[in-house]
Coordinates of C-alpha atoms and ligand atoms in Angstrom, one line a residue:
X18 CA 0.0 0.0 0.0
X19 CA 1.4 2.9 -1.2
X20 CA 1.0 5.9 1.2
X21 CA 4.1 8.3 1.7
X22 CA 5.8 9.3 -1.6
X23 CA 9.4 11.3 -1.7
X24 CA 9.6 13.3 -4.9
X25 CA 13.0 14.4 -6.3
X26 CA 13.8 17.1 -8.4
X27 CA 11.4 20.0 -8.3
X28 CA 11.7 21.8 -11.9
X29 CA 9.0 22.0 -14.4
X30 CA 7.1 18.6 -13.6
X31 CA 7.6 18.1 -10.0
X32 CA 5.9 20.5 -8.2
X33 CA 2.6 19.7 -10.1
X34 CA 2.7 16.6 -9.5
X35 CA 3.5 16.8 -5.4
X36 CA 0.2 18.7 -5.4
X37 CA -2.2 16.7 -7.2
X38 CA -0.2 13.1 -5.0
X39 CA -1.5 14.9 -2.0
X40 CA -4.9 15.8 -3.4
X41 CA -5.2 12.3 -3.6
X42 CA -4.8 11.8 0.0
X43 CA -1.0 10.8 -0.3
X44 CA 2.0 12.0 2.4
X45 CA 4.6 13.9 0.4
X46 CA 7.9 14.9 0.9
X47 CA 9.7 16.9 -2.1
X48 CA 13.2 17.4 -2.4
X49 CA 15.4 19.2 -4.8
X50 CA 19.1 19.7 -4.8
X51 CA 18.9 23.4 -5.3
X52 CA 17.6 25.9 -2.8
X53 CA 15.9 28.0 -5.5
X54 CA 13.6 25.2 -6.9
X55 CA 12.3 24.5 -3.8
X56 CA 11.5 27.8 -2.9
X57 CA 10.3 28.1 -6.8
X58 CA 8.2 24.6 -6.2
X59 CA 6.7 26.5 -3.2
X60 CA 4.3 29.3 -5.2
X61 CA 4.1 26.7 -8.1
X62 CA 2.2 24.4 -5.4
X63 CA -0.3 26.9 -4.4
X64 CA -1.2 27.6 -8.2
X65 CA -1.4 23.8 -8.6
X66 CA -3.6 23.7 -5.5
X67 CA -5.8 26.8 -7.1
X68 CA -6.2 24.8 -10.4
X69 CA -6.8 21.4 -8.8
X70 CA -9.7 23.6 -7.0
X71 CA -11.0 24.9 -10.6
X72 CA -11.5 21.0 -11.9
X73 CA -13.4 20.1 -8.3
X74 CA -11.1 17.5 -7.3
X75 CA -12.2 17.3 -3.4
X76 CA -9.4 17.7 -0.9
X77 CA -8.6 14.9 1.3
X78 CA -9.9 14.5 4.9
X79 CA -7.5 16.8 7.2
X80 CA -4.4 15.1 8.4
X81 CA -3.7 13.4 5.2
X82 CA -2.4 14.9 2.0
X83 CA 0.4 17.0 2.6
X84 CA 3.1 18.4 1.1
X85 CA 6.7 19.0 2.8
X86 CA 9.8 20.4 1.7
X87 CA 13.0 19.8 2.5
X88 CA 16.9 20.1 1.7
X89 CA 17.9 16.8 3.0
X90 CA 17.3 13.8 0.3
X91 CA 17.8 11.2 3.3
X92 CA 15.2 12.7 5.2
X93 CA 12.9 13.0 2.0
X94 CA 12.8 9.1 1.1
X95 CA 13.4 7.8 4.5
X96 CA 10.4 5.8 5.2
X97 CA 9.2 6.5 1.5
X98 CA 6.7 3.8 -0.2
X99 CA 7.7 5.2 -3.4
X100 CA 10.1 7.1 -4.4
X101 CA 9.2 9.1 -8.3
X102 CA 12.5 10.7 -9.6
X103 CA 12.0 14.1 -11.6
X104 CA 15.5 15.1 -12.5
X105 CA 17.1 16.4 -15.7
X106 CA 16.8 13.7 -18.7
X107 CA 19.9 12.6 -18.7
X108 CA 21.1 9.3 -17.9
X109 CA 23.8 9.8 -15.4
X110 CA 22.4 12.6 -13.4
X111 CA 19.3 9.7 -12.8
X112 CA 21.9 7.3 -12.1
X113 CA 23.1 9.4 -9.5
X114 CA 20.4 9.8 -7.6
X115 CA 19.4 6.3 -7.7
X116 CA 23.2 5.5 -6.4
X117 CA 22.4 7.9 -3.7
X118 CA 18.9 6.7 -2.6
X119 CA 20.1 3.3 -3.3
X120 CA 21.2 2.9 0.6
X121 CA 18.7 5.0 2.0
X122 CA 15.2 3.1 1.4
X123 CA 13.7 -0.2 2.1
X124 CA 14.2 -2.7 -0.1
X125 CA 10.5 -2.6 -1.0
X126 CA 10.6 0.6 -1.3
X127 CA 9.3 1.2 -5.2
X128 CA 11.6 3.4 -7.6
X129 CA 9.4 5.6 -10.4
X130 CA 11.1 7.8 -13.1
X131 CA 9.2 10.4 -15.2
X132 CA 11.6 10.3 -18.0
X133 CA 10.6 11.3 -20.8
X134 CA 11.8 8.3 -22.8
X135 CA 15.2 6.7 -21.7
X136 CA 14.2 3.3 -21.6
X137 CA 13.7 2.0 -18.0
X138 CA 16.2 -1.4 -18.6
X139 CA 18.6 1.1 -18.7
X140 CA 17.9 3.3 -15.6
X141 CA 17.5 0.1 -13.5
X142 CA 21.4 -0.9 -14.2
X143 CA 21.9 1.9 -11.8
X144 CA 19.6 0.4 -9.1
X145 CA 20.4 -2.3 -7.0
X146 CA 17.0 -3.3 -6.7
X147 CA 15.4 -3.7 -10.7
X148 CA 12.1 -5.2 -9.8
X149 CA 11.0 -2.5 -7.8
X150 CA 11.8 0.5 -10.5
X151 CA 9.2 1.4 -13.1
X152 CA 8.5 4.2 -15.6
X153 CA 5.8 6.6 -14.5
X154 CA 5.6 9.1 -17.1
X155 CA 3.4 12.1 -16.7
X156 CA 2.4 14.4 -18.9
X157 CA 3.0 18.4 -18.6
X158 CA 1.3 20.2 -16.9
X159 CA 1.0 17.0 -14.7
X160 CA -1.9 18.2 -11.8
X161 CA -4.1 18.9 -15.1
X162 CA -3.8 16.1 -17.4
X163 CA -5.1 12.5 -16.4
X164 CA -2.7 10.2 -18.1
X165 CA 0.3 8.8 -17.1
X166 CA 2.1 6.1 -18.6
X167 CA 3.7 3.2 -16.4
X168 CA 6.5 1.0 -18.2
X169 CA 8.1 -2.0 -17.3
X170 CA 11.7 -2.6 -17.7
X171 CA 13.2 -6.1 -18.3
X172 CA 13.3 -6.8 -14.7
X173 CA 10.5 -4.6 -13.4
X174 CA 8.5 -7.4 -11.7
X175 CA 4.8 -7.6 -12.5
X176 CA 3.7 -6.6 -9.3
X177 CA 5.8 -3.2 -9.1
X178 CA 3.5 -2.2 -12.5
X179 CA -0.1 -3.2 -10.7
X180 CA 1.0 -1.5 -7.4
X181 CA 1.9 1.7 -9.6
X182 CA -1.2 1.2 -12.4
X183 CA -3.6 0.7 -9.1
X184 CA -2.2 3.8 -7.2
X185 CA -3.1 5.9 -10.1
X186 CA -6.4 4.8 -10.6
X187 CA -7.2 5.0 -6.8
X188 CA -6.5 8.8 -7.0
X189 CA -8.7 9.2 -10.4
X190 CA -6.2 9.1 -12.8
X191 CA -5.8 7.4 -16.0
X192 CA -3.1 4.9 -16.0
X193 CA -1.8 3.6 -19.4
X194 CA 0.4 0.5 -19.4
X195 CA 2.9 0.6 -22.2
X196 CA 3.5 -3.2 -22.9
X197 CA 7.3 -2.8 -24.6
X198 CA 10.0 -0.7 -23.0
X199 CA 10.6 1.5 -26.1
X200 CA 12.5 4.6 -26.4
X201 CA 10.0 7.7 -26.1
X202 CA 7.1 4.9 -24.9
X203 CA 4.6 5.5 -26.7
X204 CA 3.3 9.1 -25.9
X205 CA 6.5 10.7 -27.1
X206 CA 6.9 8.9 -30.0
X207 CA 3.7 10.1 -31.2
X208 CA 4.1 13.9 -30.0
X209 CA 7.5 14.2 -31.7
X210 CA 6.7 12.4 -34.8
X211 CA 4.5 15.4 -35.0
X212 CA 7.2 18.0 -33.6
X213 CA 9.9 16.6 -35.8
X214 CA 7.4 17.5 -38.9
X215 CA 6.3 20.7 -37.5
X216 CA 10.1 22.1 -36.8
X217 CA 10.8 20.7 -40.4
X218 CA 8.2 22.6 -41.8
X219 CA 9.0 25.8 -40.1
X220 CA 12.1 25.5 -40.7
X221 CA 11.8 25.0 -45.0
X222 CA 9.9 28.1 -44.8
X223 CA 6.7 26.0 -45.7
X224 CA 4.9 28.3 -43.0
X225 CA 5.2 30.6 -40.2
X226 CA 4.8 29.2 -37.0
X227 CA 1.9 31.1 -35.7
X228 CA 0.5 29.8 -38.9
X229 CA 1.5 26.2 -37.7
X230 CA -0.2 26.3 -34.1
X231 CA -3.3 27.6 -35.5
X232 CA -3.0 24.6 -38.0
X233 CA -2.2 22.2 -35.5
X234 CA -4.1 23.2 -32.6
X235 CA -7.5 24.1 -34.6
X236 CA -7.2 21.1 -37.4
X237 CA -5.5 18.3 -35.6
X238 CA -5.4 19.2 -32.0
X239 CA -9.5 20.3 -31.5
X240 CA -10.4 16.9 -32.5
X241 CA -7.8 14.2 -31.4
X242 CA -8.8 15.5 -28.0
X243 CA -12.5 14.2 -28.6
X244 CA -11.2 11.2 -31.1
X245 CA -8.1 9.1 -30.5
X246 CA -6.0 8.3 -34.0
X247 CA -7.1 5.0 -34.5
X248 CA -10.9 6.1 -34.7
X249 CA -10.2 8.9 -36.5
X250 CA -8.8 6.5 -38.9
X251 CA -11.7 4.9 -39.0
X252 CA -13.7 7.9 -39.5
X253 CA -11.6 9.6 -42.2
X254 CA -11.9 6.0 -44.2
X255 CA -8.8 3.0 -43.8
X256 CA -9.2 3.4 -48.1
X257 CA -8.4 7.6 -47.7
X258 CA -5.2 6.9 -45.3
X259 CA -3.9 4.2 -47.5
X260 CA -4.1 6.8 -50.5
X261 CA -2.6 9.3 -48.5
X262 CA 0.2 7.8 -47.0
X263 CA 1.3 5.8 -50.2
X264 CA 2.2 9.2 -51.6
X265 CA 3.3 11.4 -48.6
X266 CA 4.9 9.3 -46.0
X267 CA 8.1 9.3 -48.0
X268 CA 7.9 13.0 -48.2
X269 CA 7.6 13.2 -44.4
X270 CA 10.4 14.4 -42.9
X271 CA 12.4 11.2 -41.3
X272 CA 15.6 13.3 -39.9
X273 CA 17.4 11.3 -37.0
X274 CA 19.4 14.2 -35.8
X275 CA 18.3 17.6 -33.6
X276 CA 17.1 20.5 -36.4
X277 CA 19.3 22.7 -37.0
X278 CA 16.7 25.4 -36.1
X279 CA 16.3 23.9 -32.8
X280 CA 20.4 23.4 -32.2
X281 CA 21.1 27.3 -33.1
X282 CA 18.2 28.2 -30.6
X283 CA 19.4 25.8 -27.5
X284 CA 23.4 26.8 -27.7
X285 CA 21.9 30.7 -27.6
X286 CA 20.5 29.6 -24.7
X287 CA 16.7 30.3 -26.1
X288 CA 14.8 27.3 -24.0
X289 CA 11.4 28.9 -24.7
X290 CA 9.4 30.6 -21.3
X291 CA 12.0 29.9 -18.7
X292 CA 15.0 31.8 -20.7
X293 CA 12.1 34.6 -22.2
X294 CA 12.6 33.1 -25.7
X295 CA 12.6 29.9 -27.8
X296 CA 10.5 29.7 -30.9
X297 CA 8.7 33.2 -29.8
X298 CA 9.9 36.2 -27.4
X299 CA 8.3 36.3 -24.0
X300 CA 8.7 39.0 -21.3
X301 CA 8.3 37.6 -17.8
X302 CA 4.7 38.8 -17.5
X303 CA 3.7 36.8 -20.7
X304 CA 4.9 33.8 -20.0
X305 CA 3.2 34.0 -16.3
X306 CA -0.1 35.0 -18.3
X307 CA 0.6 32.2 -20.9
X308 CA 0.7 29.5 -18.5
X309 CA -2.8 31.0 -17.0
X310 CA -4.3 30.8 -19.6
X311 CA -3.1 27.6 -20.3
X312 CA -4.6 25.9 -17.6
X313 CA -7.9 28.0 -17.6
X314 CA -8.5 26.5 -21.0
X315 CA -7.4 22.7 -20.2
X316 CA -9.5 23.1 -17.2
X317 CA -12.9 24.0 -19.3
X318 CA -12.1 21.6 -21.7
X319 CA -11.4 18.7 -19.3
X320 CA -14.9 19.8 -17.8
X321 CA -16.6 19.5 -20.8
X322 CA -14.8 16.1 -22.4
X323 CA -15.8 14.8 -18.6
X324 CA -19.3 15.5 -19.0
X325 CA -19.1 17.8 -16.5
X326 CA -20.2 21.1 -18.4
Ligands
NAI5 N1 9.2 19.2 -19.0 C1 8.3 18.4 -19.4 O1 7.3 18.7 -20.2 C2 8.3 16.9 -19.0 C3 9.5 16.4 -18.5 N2 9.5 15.1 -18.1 C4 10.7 14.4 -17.6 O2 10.7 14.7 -16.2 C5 12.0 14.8 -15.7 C6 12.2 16.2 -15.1 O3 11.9 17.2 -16.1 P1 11.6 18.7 -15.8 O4 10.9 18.9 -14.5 O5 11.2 19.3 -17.0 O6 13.2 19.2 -15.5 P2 13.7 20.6 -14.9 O7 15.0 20.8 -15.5 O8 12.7 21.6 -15.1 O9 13.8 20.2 -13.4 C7 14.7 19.3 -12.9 C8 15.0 19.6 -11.4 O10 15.8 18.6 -10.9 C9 16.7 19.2 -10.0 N3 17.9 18.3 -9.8 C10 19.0 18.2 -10.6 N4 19.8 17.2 -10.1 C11 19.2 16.8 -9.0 C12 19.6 15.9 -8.0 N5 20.7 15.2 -8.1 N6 18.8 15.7 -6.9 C13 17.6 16.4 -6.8 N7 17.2 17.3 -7.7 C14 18.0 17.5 -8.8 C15 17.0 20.5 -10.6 O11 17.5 21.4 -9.6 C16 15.7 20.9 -11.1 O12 14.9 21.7 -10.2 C17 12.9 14.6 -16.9 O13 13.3 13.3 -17.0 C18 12.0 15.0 -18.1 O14 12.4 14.4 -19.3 C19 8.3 14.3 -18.2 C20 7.2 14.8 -18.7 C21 7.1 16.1 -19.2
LIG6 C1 8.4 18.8 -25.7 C2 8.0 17.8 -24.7 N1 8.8 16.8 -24.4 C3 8.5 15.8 -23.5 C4 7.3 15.8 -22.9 C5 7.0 14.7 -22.0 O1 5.8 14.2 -21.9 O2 7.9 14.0 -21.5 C6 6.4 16.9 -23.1 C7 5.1 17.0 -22.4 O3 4.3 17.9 -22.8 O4 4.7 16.4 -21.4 C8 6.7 17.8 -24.0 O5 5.9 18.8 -24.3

């Protein structure tokens, strides 16, 4: 039974995710390695908590559901059923931690990573305990949308993935079991098959990329969030895609290397809303009002596809 959870790393996914744990009635301890973030994670949890408010998701009875911060990792897994690591995607600052934590839990004590994509066989080299680490891979902005994918590695045992798929359920979320341990699982290969297209495009000068969102967000994204691709398939006609894709799927763009767009804009140091530009310029008080707006509008439309509205 899963019931006190240590999160570590408190950047962009973190603190969202701490708040809607405790909604669900979970004991939370967060921990980052730099003072900052968890001061940072501190205002981002009362704007999660305002939001989780907005979608009516009932706070737990008093006494359970916290969150705490602290500076100590030792004293943020210590007694930890489950442990969900949140740092930077890159292999060996994971491995790192999990060295660290390695000594410090129970050796029940369940290991989740939110990567993004590095397949879990390979974080759970690091651990000394493989059958208790699993993928748990949420999705940004992660107290607003339901589904998170949990993914086995080759020694993840069977029970790690019910214990995880079962705690997400129990708090009204929508768990989605990848059954292979690919690169990207499943989510991310989908969402950057589509970025990979859309930088492509952009970058050919095939359109601008305000013109792009509008196309993407009003064509493709208004209706794949009321009709998954494979009915959509279905609706469009099996006899339409295969005429389609005989002609243009060799025309798609199939580049297995980082644009060059995307490249010049990372080594300027132009991340997007946390460095005030990426693919558009943001002052501070944009990208604040951005993300509002953000969540207002995935907040009515997750009301309305819940029936809610
Ligand atoms: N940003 C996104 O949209 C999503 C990211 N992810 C994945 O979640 C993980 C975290 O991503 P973000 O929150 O975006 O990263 P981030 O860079 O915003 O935050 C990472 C945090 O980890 C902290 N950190 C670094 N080393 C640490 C250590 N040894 N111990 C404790 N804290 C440490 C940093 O101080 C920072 O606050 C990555 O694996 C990422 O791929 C998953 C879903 C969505
Ligand atoms: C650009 C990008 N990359 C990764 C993720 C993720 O799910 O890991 C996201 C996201 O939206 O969650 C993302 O936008």
């Amino acid at each position: 039974m899963i019931r006190r959870i240590a999160v570590i790393g408190l950047g962009t996914m973190g603190p969202g995710m701490a708040a809607r744990l405790a909604r669900g009635g979970l004991q939370v301890v967060a921990y980052d390695v730099a003072p900052a973030a968890i001061e940072r994670a501190r205002s981002m949890l009362s704007v999660a908590e305002t939001v989780l408010d907005s979608l009516d998701i009932a706070p737990p009875p008093a006494g359970v559901g916290t969150v705490r911060f602290t500076d100590d990792i030792a004293d943020a897994v210590s007694g930890a059923d489950l442990v969900i690591e949140n740092v930077p995607e890159n292999i060996s600052v994971k491995a790192d931690v999990y060295r660290t934590i390695d000594g410090l839990i129970a050796s029940d004590t369940i290991v989740a990573s939110d990567t993004s994509g590095i397949p879990i066989t390979k974080l759970q080299e690091h651990i000394s305990h493989p059958e208790r680490m699993v993928g748990m891979h949420w999705s940004n902005p992660p107290h607003i949308i339901p589904m998170i994918e949990v993914i086995a590695g080759e020694k993840t045992a069977p029970q790690t993935v019910a214990t995880i798929r079962d705690l997400i359920r129990s708090i009204g979320l929508l768990p989605v079991v990848v059954k292979k341990d690919v690169p990207g699982f499943v989510e991310n290969r989908v969402l950057y098959a589509l970025l990979r297209e859309a930088v492509d495009l952009v970058e050919r000068g095939v359109i601008d990329p305000e013109d792009l969102d509008t196309c993407v967000s009003w064509g493709i994204g208004y209706k794949i969030a009321v009709i998954g691709p494979m009915a959509l398939l279905d609706m469009a006609g099996l006899d339409i895609y295969k005429s389609v894709s005989s002609f243009l799927n060799a025309d798609l763009s199939n580049r297995d290397d980082v644009a060059p767009m995307v490249l010049e804009k990372t080594e300027a140091s132009k991340f997007g809303i946390k460095s005030g530009e990426g693919m558009f310029s943001y002052t501070p008080e944009q990208a604040k009002a951005l993300q509002s707006e953000r969540a207002r509008k995935l907040v009515a439309v997750r009301r309305i596809l819940e029936g809610r509205e």
